[in-house]
Coordinates of C-alpha atoms in Angstrom, one line a residue:
Chain A
M1 CA 0.0 0.1 -0.2
A2 CA 2.0 2.8 -1.1
G3 CA 1.0 6.1 0.5
T4 CA 4.3 7.8 2.6
D5 CA 4.5 11.2 3.1
T6 CA 7.9 12.0 3.1
T7 CA 7.3 15.7 4.1
L8 CA 6.1 14.7 7.4
P9 CA 8.3 14.6 10.5
I10 CA 9.1 11.2 12.1
E11 CA 7.8 11.2 16.0
L12 CA 9.5 9.1 18.5
P13 CA 6.6 8.7 21.1
P14 CA 7.0 6.6 24.0
S15 CA 6.5 2.9 22.6
P16 CA 7.3 -0.6 23.2
A17 CA 10.6 -2.0 22.0
I18 CA 10.6 -4.7 19.6
V19 CA 13.3 -7.4 20.7
L20 CA 14.1 -10.0 18.1
V21 CA 16.1 -12.9 19.4
E22 CA 19.0 -14.3 17.2
P23 CA 17.3 -13.3 13.9
Q24 CA 18.6 -15.5 11.3
L25 CA 17.9 -13.6 8.0
G26 CA 18.8 -9.9 7.7
E27 CA 15.5 -9.5 5.0
N28 CA 13.4 -10.2 8.4
I29 CA 15.2 -7.7 10.3
G30 CA 14.5 -5.0 7.4
M31 CA 10.9 -6.2 7.0
A32 CA 10.5 -6.0 10.8
A33 CA 12.2 -2.6 10.8
R34 CA 9.9 -1.4 8.2
A35 CA 6.7 -3.0 9.9
M36 CA 7.7 -0.5 13.1
A37 CA 8.2 2.4 10.9
N38 CA 4.7 1.9 9.4
F39 CA 3.1 1.9 12.7
G40 CA 4.9 4.3 14.8
L41 CA 7.8 2.0 16.3
W42 CA 11.1 2.7 16.6
D43 CA 12.8 1.0 19.2
L44 CA 14.5 -2.5 17.8
R45 CA 16.9 -4.5 19.8
L46 CA 18.7 -7.2 18.3
V47 CA 20.2 -10.0 20.1
R48 CA 23.0 -12.3 18.3
P49 CA 21.6 -11.8 15.0
R50 CA 22.9 -14.6 13.1
Q51 CA 24.5 -12.7 10.0
G52 CA 26.1 -9.9 12.5
W53 CA 25.2 -6.3 12.5
P54 CA 24.8 -3.7 10.8
N55 CA 23.7 -6.0 8.0
E56 CA 23.1 -4.9 4.3
R57 CA 20.2 -7.0 3.5
A58 CA 18.4 -5.6 6.4
V59 CA 19.0 -1.8 5.1
A60 CA 17.8 -2.8 1.6
T61 CA 14.7 -4.4 2.8
A62 CA 13.9 -1.8 5.2
S63 CA 12.7 0.4 2.6
H64 CA 13.8 3.6 4.0
A65 CA 12.7 2.9 7.8
V66 CA 16.1 4.4 8.6
Q67 CA 14.9 5.9 12.0
V68 CA 14.3 2.6 12.9
I69 CA 17.6 0.6 11.4
E70 CA 20.0 3.5 12.6
R71 CA 18.6 3.1 16.1
A72 CA 18.7 -0.4 16.2
R73 CA 20.9 -1.5 19.3
L74 CA 22.9 -5.1 19.4
F75 CA 23.1 -7.0 22.4
E76 CA 25.0 -10.3 23.2
A77 CA 22.1 -11.3 25.8
L78 CA 18.4 -11.3 26.3
E79 CA 19.1 -10.2 29.8
T80 CA 20.9 -7.1 28.8
A81 CA 18.5 -6.4 25.8
T82 CA 15.4 -6.4 28.4
A83 CA 17.4 -4.9 31.5
D84 CA 15.5 -1.7 31.4
L85 CA 11.9 -3.3 30.7
N86 CA 9.3 -3.7 33.3
L87 CA 6.7 -5.6 31.2
V88 CA 7.9 -8.1 28.7
L89 CA 5.9 -10.0 26.4
A90 CA 6.9 -13.2 24.9
T91 CA 5.5 -14.5 21.5
S92 CA 5.0 -18.1 20.8
A93 CA 3.2 -20.2 18.3
R94 CA 3.1 -23.0 20.4
P95 CA 2.1 -23.9 23.6
R96 CA 4.5 -24.1 26.6
D97 CA 4.8 -26.1 29.6
M98 CA 4.7 -23.3 31.8
F99 CA 2.4 -21.6 34.3
K100 CA 2.1 -18.6 32.2
Q101 CA -0.7 -16.4 31.3
V102 CA -1.5 -16.3 27.4
I103 CA -3.0 -13.4 25.4
G104 CA -3.8 -12.5 22.0
A105 CA -2.1 -9.3 20.2
D106 CA -4.8 -7.1 20.9
Q107 CA -4.9 -7.8 24.4
A108 CA -1.1 -7.4 24.4
A109 CA -1.5 -4.2 22.9
K110 CA -3.7 -2.7 25.4
R111 CA -1.6 -4.3 28.3
V112 CA 1.2 -2.6 26.7
K113 CA -0.5 0.7 26.2
A114 CA -1.7 0.8 29.7
H115 CA 2.1 0.2 31.0
I116 CA 3.5 2.5 29.0
G117 CA 0.6 5.2 29.8
A118 CA 1.2 4.6 33.4
G119 CA 5.0 5.5 32.7
G120 CA 6.6 2.1 32.5
Q121 CA 8.9 0.5 29.8
A122 CA 7.7 -2.5 27.8
G123 CA 9.1 -4.9 25.3
I124 CA 7.8 -7.6 22.8
L125 CA 10.1 -10.6 22.5
F126 CA 10.1 -12.5 19.1
G127 CA 12.2 -15.5 18.2
R128 CA 14.1 -17.3 15.9
E129 CA 12.8 -18.2 12.5
R130 CA 12.9 -21.7 13.0
S131 CA 12.5 -22.4 16.4
G132 CA 10.9 -19.3 18.1
L133 CA 12.0 -18.5 21.4
E134 CA 13.2 -20.7 24.1
N135 CA 11.2 -22.0 27.4
E136 CA 14.2 -20.0 29.2
E137 CA 13.5 -17.0 27.4
I138 CA 10.2 -17.0 28.3
A139 CA 10.4 -17.4 31.7
M140 CA 10.8 -14.1 32.7
A141 CA 8.1 -12.6 30.7
D142 CA 5.1 -11.3 32.2
A143 CA 2.9 -13.1 29.3
I144 CA 2.8 -15.1 26.3
V145 CA 1.5 -13.4 23.2
T146 CA 0.1 -16.0 20.3
L147 CA -2.0 -15.5 17.2
P148 CA -5.0 -16.9 16.1
V149 CA -3.1 -19.0 13.4
E150 CA -4.5 -22.0 11.5
P151 CA -2.9 -24.7 13.5
A152 CA -2.1 -27.0 10.5
F153 CA 0.1 -24.1 9.2
G154 CA 1.2 -21.9 12.2
S155 CA 4.4 -20.8 11.5
L156 CA 4.4 -17.3 10.9
N157 CA 7.5 -15.3 9.1
V158 CA 8.8 -13.1 12.3
A159 CA 8.5 -9.8 10.3
Q160 CA 4.8 -10.9 9.5
A161 CA 4.5 -11.4 13.4
V162 CA 6.0 -8.4 14.0
V163 CA 3.7 -6.2 11.9
I164 CA 0.7 -7.6 13.8
L165 CA 1.4 -6.8 16.9
A166 CA 3.1 -3.1 15.6
Y167 CA -0.8 -2.8 13.9
E168 CA -2.3 -3.8 17.0
W169 CA 0.0 -1.4 19.3
R170 CA -1.0 1.5 16.8
R171 CA -4.7 0.5 17.0
A172 CA -4.2 0.6 20.7
A173 CA -2.2 3.8 21.1
T174 CA -4.4 6.0 18.5
G175 CA -7.9 4.4 19.4
D176 CA -8.0 2.8 16.0
E177 CA -7.8 6.3 14.1
L178 CA -7.5 6.0 10.4
P179 CA -5.2 8.1 8.4
F180 CA -7.9 9.3 6.1
S181 CA -11.6 9.0 6.1
G182 CA -14.2 8.3 3.5
E183 CA -16.6 10.7 1.7
T184 CA -19.5 9.7 0.4
G185 CA -20.8 13.5 0.6
T186 CA -23.8 14.7 2.1
P187 CA -26.9 12.1 0.8
A188 CA -29.4 13.8 -1.2
S189 CA -32.6 15.6 0.2
R190 CA -36.1 13.5 -0.4
E191 CA -36.6 16.5 -2.5
E192 CA -33.8 16.1 -4.7
L193 CA -34.4 12.1 -5.0
S194 CA -38.0 13.0 -5.7
G195 CA -36.9 15.0 -8.5
L196 CA -34.8 12.3 -10.0
V197 CA -37.5 9.6 -9.7
G198 CA -39.9 12.1 -11.4
H199 CA -37.2 13.2 -13.9
L200 CA -36.9 9.3 -14.8
E201 CA -40.4 8.6 -14.9
G202 CA -41.2 11.2 -17.4
A203 CA -38.1 9.9 -19.7
L204 CA -39.6 6.3 -19.1
D205 CA -43.1 7.7 -20.5
R206 CA -42.0 8.7 -23.4
A207 CA -39.6 6.0 -24.1
G208 CA -42.5 3.7 -23.6
F209 CA -41.1 1.7 -20.7
F210 CA -44.2 1.0 -18.8
P211 CA -46.1 -1.7 -20.8
T212 CA -49.5 -0.8 -19.2
E213 CA -50.9 1.4 -16.6
D214 CA -51.7 -1.5 -14.3
M215 CA -48.1 -2.2 -14.1
R216 CA -46.9 1.3 -13.7
P217 CA -47.1 1.8 -9.8
L218 CA -45.4 -1.3 -8.8
M219 CA -42.8 -0.5 -11.4
A220 CA -42.6 2.8 -10.4
L221 CA -41.9 1.6 -6.7
N222 CA -39.2 -0.8 -7.6
L223 CA -37.3 2.2 -9.2
K224 CA -37.7 4.4 -6.3
T225 CA -36.6 1.7 -3.8
M226 CA -33.4 1.1 -5.9
L227 CA -33.1 4.8 -6.2
T228 CA -32.9 5.4 -2.7
R229 CA -30.6 2.5 -1.4
A230 CA -27.5 3.5 -2.8
G231 CA -27.7 6.6 -0.6
F232 CA -26.5 9.0 -3.6
N233 CA -25.6 12.4 -2.6
A234 CA -26.8 15.5 -4.3
Q235 CA -23.9 15.6 -7.1
E236 CA -24.7 12.0 -7.8
V237 CA -28.3 12.7 -8.4
R238 CA -27.5 15.8 -10.8
T239 CA -25.1 13.3 -12.7
L240 CA -28.0 10.9 -13.0
R241 CA -30.2 13.4 -14.1
G242 CA -27.6 14.5 -16.7
V243 CA -27.7 10.8 -17.8
I244 CA -31.5 10.7 -17.9
S245 CA -31.7 13.8 -20.1
A246 CA -28.7 12.7 -22.5
L247 CA -30.8 9.6 -23.2
D248 CA -34.1 11.5 -23.3
R249 CA -32.8 13.7 -25.9
K250 CA -31.2 10.9 -28.1
R251 CA -34.8 9.5 -28.2
G252 CA -36.5 12.6 -28.9
G253 CA -33.7 13.5 -31.6
Chain B
M1 CA 6.6 -18.0 15.2
A2 CA 7.5 -21.5 14.7
G3 CA 4.6 -23.6 15.3
T4 CA 3.2 -25.8 12.3
D5 CA 1.5 -28.8 13.0
T6 CA 2.0 -30.9 10.0
T7 CA 0.1 -33.9 11.1
L8 CA -3.3 -31.4 10.7
P9 CA -5.2 -31.8 7.8
I10 CA -5.7 -28.2 5.8
E11 CA -9.0 -27.3 5.6
L12 CA -10.5 -24.8 2.7
P13 CA -13.7 -23.0 4.2
P14 CA -15.5 -20.5 2.6
S15 CA -13.4 -17.4 2.6
P16 CA -12.5 -14.1 0.7
A17 CA -10.2 -14.5 -2.3
I18 CA -7.0 -12.4 -2.1
V19 CA -6.5 -10.7 -5.2
L20 CA -2.7 -9.2 -6.0
V21 CA -3.1 -6.7 -9.0
E22 CA 0.4 -6.6 -10.9
P23 CA 2.9 -7.8 -7.9
Q24 CA 6.4 -7.1 -8.7
L25 CA 8.2 -9.4 -6.7
G26 CA 7.8 -13.3 -6.5
E27 CA 9.1 -12.8 -2.8
N28 CA 6.0 -10.9 -2.2
I29 CA 3.4 -13.2 -3.7
G30 CA 5.1 -16.1 -1.7
M31 CA 5.0 -14.1 1.6
A32 CA 1.5 -13.2 1.1
A33 CA 0.7 -17.0 0.2
R34 CA 2.2 -17.8 3.5
A35 CA 0.3 -15.3 5.4
M36 CA -2.7 -16.7 3.7
A37 CA -2.0 -20.1 4.8
N38 CA -1.1 -19.0 8.6
F39 CA -4.8 -17.6 8.8
G40 CA -6.7 -20.1 7.0
L41 CA -7.1 -18.4 3.5
W42 CA -6.7 -20.2 0.4
D43 CA -8.0 -18.3 -2.7
L44 CA -4.9 -16.4 -4.3
R45 CA -5.5 -14.7 -7.6
L46 CA -2.7 -12.8 -9.4
V47 CA -3.4 -10.4 -12.0
R48 CA -0.6 -10.0 -14.4
P49 CA 2.3 -10.5 -12.0
R50 CA 5.4 -8.8 -13.4
Q51 CA 7.8 -11.7 -13.3
G52 CA 5.0 -13.8 -14.8
W53 CA 3.6 -17.1 -13.2
P54 CA 4.7 -19.8 -11.8
N55 CA 7.6 -17.9 -10.2
E56 CA 10.4 -19.9 -8.3
R57 CA 10.8 -17.2 -5.8
A58 CA 7.2 -17.0 -4.7
V59 CA 7.2 -20.9 -4.1
A60 CA 10.8 -20.6 -2.0
T61 CA 9.2 -17.8 0.1
A62 CA 5.8 -19.3 0.4
S63 CA 7.7 -21.9 3.1
H64 CA 5.5 -24.9 2.3
A65 CA 2.1 -22.9 2.0
V66 CA 1.7 -25.4 -1.0
Q67 CA -2.0 -25.2 -0.9
V68 CA -2.3 -21.5 -1.7
I69 CA 0.8 -21.5 -4.2
E70 CA -0.7 -24.6 -6.0
R71 CA -4.1 -23.0 -6.1
A72 CA -3.1 -19.9 -7.4
R73 CA -4.9 -18.5 -10.3
L74 CA -3.5 -16.2 -13.0
F75 CA -5.7 -13.6 -14.5
E76 CA -5.3 -11.1 -17.5
A77 CA -7.5 -8.5 -16.2
L78 CA -9.3 -7.3 -12.7
E79 CA -12.4 -8.0 -14.3
T80 CA -12.2 -11.6 -14.9
A81 CA -10.4 -11.9 -11.4
T82 CA -13.3 -10.6 -9.7
A83 CA -16.0 -11.5 -11.9
D84 CA -17.9 -14.0 -9.5
L85 CA -17.5 -11.9 -6.5
N86 CA -20.3 -9.7 -5.0
L87 CA -18.2 -8.1 -2.3
V88 CA -15.0 -6.4 -3.4
L89 CA -12.8 -4.5 -0.7
A90 CA -9.8 -2.4 -2.3
T91 CA -6.9 -1.7 0.0
S92 CA -5.1 1.9 -0.2
A93 CA -2.8 3.4 1.7
R94 CA -4.0 7.0 0.6
P95 CA -7.2 8.9 0.1
R96 CA -9.0 8.8 -3.3
D97 CA -11.0 11.7 -4.5
M98 CA -14.2 9.5 -4.8
F99 CA -17.3 9.1 -3.2
K100 CA -16.5 5.9 -1.1
Q101 CA -16.6 4.5 2.3
V102 CA -13.4 3.8 4.2
I103 CA -13.1 1.3 6.7
G104 CA -10.4 -0.4 8.7
A105 CA -9.2 -3.9 8.6
D106 CA -11.4 -4.9 11.5
Q107 CA -14.5 -3.8 9.8
A108 CA -13.5 -5.2 6.8
A109 CA -13.0 -8.6 8.1
K110 CA -16.7 -8.4 9.9
R111 CA -18.2 -7.1 6.5
V112 CA -16.4 -10.1 4.7
K113 CA -17.3 -12.4 7.5
A114 CA -21.2 -11.6 7.4
H115 CA -21.1 -11.7 3.8
I116 CA -19.6 -15.2 3.4
G117 CA -22.0 -16.5 6.3
A118 CA -24.9 -15.2 4.0
G119 CA -23.6 -17.3 1.0
G120 CA -21.8 -14.7 -0.6
Q121 CA -18.4 -14.2 -2.4
A122 CA -15.9 -11.7 -1.2
G123 CA -12.4 -10.7 -2.5
I124 CA -10.0 -8.3 -1.2
L125 CA -7.6 -6.2 -3.7
F126 CA -4.2 -5.3 -3.1
G127 CA -2.3 -2.8 -5.3
R128 CA 1.2 -2.7 -6.8
E129 CA 4.2 -2.1 -4.6
R130 CA 5.2 1.1 -5.7
S131 CA 1.9 2.6 -6.4
G132 CA -1.0 0.8 -5.1
L133 CA -4.4 0.3 -6.9
E134 CA -5.4 2.7 -9.7
N135 CA -8.5 4.7 -9.1
E136 CA -10.3 3.0 -12.1
E137 CA -9.3 -0.5 -10.3
I138 CA -11.1 1.1 -7.1
A139 CA -14.0 2.4 -8.7
M140 CA -16.1 -1.0 -8.4
A141 CA -15.2 -1.8 -5.2
D142 CA -17.8 -1.6 -2.6
A143 CA -15.4 0.1 -0.1
I144 CA -12.0 1.2 0.6
V145 CA -9.8 -0.4 3.2
T146 CA -6.7 1.5 5.1
L147 CA -4.5 0.7 8.1
P148 CA -3.7 2.8 10.9
V149 CA -0.7 3.8 9.8
E150 CA 2.1 6.4 10.9
P151 CA 1.4 9.0 8.2
A152 CA 5.3 9.9 7.9
F153 CA 5.7 6.1 6.8
G154 CA 2.3 4.8 5.7
S155 CA 4.1 2.4 2.8
L156 CA 3.3 -1.0 3.7
N157 CA 4.8 -4.0 2.0
V158 CA 2.0 -5.7 -0.1
A159 CA 2.8 -9.0 2.1
Q160 CA 2.7 -7.1 5.1
A161 CA -0.7 -5.7 4.4
V162 CA -2.0 -9.3 3.1
V163 CA -1.0 -10.9 6.7
I164 CA -2.9 -8.2 8.6
L165 CA -6.2 -8.5 6.5
A166 CA -5.5 -12.1 7.1
Y167 CA -5.3 -12.1 10.7
E168 CA -8.4 -9.8 11.0
W169 CA -10.2 -12.1 8.7
R170 CA -9.4 -15.0 11.1
R171 CA -10.3 -13.2 14.1
A172 CA -13.7 -12.7 12.8
A173 CA -14.1 -15.8 11.4
T174 CA -13.2 -17.7 14.6
G175 CA -14.4 -15.6 17.3
D176 CA -10.8 -14.7 18.1
E177 CA -10.1 -18.2 19.5
L178 CA -6.5 -18.7 20.2
P179 CA -4.8 -22.0 19.2
F180 CA -3.7 -22.7 22.9
S181 CA -4.5 -21.2 26.3
G182 CA -2.6 -20.3 29.0
E183 CA -2.6 -22.3 32.3
T184 CA -1.5 -20.8 35.2
G185 CA -3.4 -23.7 37.5
T186 CA -5.7 -23.3 40.3
P187 CA -5.0 -20.7 42.7
A188 CA -3.8 -21.7 45.9
S189 CA -6.3 -21.7 48.5
R190 CA -6.1 -19.4 51.7
E191 CA -5.1 -22.3 53.8
E192 CA -2.1 -23.1 51.4
L193 CA -1.0 -19.7 51.4
S194 CA -1.6 -19.1 55.3
G195 CA 1.0 -22.4 55.4
L196 CA 3.3 -20.9 53.4
V197 CA 3.4 -17.4 55.1
G198 CA 3.5 -19.2 58.7
H199 CA 6.4 -21.4 57.1
L200 CA 8.5 -18.6 56.2
E201 CA 7.8 -16.3 59.5
G202 CA 9.0 -19.2 61.2
A203 CA 12.2 -19.5 59.0
L204 CA 12.5 -15.8 59.4
D205 CA 12.5 -15.8 62.9
R206 CA 15.1 -18.7 63.2
A207 CA 17.4 -16.5 61.0
G208 CA 16.6 -13.1 62.8
F209 CA 14.9 -11.4 60.0
F210 CA 12.8 -9.5 62.2
P211 CA 15.0 -6.5 64.0
T212 CA 12.2 -6.0 66.9
E213 CA 8.8 -7.3 67.8
D214 CA 7.5 -3.8 67.0
M215 CA 8.2 -4.1 63.2
R216 CA 7.5 -7.5 62.8
P217 CA 3.6 -6.9 62.3
L218 CA 4.5 -4.5 59.1
M219 CA 6.9 -6.6 58.0
A220 CA 4.8 -9.7 58.2
L221 CA 2.0 -7.7 56.6
N222 CA 4.2 -6.6 53.4
L223 CA 5.4 -10.4 53.0
K224 CA 1.7 -11.7 53.0
T225 CA 0.6 -9.4 50.6
M226 CA 3.7 -9.9 48.2
L227 CA 3.0 -13.7 48.6
T228 CA -0.5 -13.0 47.8
R229 CA -0.1 -10.9 44.5
A230 CA 1.2 -13.6 42.1
G231 CA -1.8 -15.8 42.5
F232 CA 0.2 -18.6 43.1
N233 CA -1.0 -22.4 42.4
A234 CA -0.7 -25.0 44.9
Q235 CA 2.4 -26.6 43.2
E236 CA 4.0 -23.1 43.3
V237 CA 3.1 -22.8 47.0
R238 CA 4.5 -26.4 47.3
T239 CA 7.9 -25.3 45.6
L240 CA 8.1 -22.1 47.6
R241 CA 7.8 -24.1 50.6
G242 CA 10.5 -26.5 49.4
V243 CA 12.7 -23.3 48.8
I244 CA 12.2 -22.1 52.4
S245 CA 13.0 -25.5 54.2
A246 CA 16.2 -25.2 52.0
L247 CA 17.1 -22.5 53.2
D248 CA 16.3 -22.9 56.6
R249 CA 18.0 -26.2 56.8
K250 CA 21.2 -24.7 55.8
R251 CA 21.0 -22.0 58.6
G252 CA 20.5 -24.8 60.9
G253 CA 23.6 -26.8 59.6

């Protein structure tokens, strides 16, 4: 979905850290960074990325998410990557044999939002491409976050998991505000609609549309219903009247 | 998030078509297919993919989402790709100068779910990596879907947009059911908690923890509060009593 407005300043409001533990591919780090930038996240922490850091492939796939990639911090251990956090959520696609709460991405986002709103520091952990997080890494998390996947195909790409959490974070943080809204115009008044119906009926009379006078009331009723249902605005009603006039003239000519 | 259970059968329940219009990169098609499989979607339609079809890169990045890639259908025009659909939603990251409703991904998913539940055929359109959908392609869509992106970085990767819509579809379709739930065990009874507190106080007495008898009630109160807040279950209370016994024995020895 192409829609970046490069004239707008990038803001760095309080938001959760995204912690990638031993990510294998630079492409996934880059896509995760891009996903973060899309939804207003900027604190990326990398624990022992397999291909080292900085990583050219990560930069290439981040698609100019420079403020995330340039700020990304490298850590040797999960303990140091999460040292400053006082709310830690760990993503997992499979159940763990641990006494630990399991929540969805939307609940996770709301919890993070409340925590950050109260002045706390929060982070969300994502595991390795092939094996996820280890139980040892989950043990000190406040809760496990999982997604409503199809069990027969539950293996989510790490950047895809990041974008869903980032999306839910943004919804929670902004009150689900969309970047733009639809404009269907002020619906036409009944007078404008009546004018359209009358205009059409007159043209149809001239065109011999109604086979008999008996059938006319029901057919007219159906036309009124059809023309009302779409919620045409005043401009659209004028357009339709122009259409009717054009067809009516053509018949007359 | 690693968690595919390959022993489970793949189901193909009624679900919306994902229509990619002129996707540039095979990788994005593959990632979109994988995202679809993650959330139970299977009807992938490709309109004029730039690198042709089938595409090796798409297969490689689909990560065994075979049921989606193998079923993907190729179309020369959007009109034929959407011919059988009676609900069409078009994704866009930017406003269009059209009288068209704009909804979020969650509303879109609920609308698709209701439509399919009533026996209809639905599809969601995704545009080109660089430029999105053209106005002409959106004109015959029932509504525009957009995501709550950061306006300064609103350009979402197409497969990332697909995974969010797929995730919301799954939530709407399954009533937001997670693939597994947390188990924190039955919270300990007050009797078990009282036993723990008494055990700890006795050990602390022996260890000389309470400086004076005056300070004891408040310190004991704080310990009771701490030990209650976590909602320990019976097994955890037993573990803690074992810990206390071990430390108590060590002092005595």
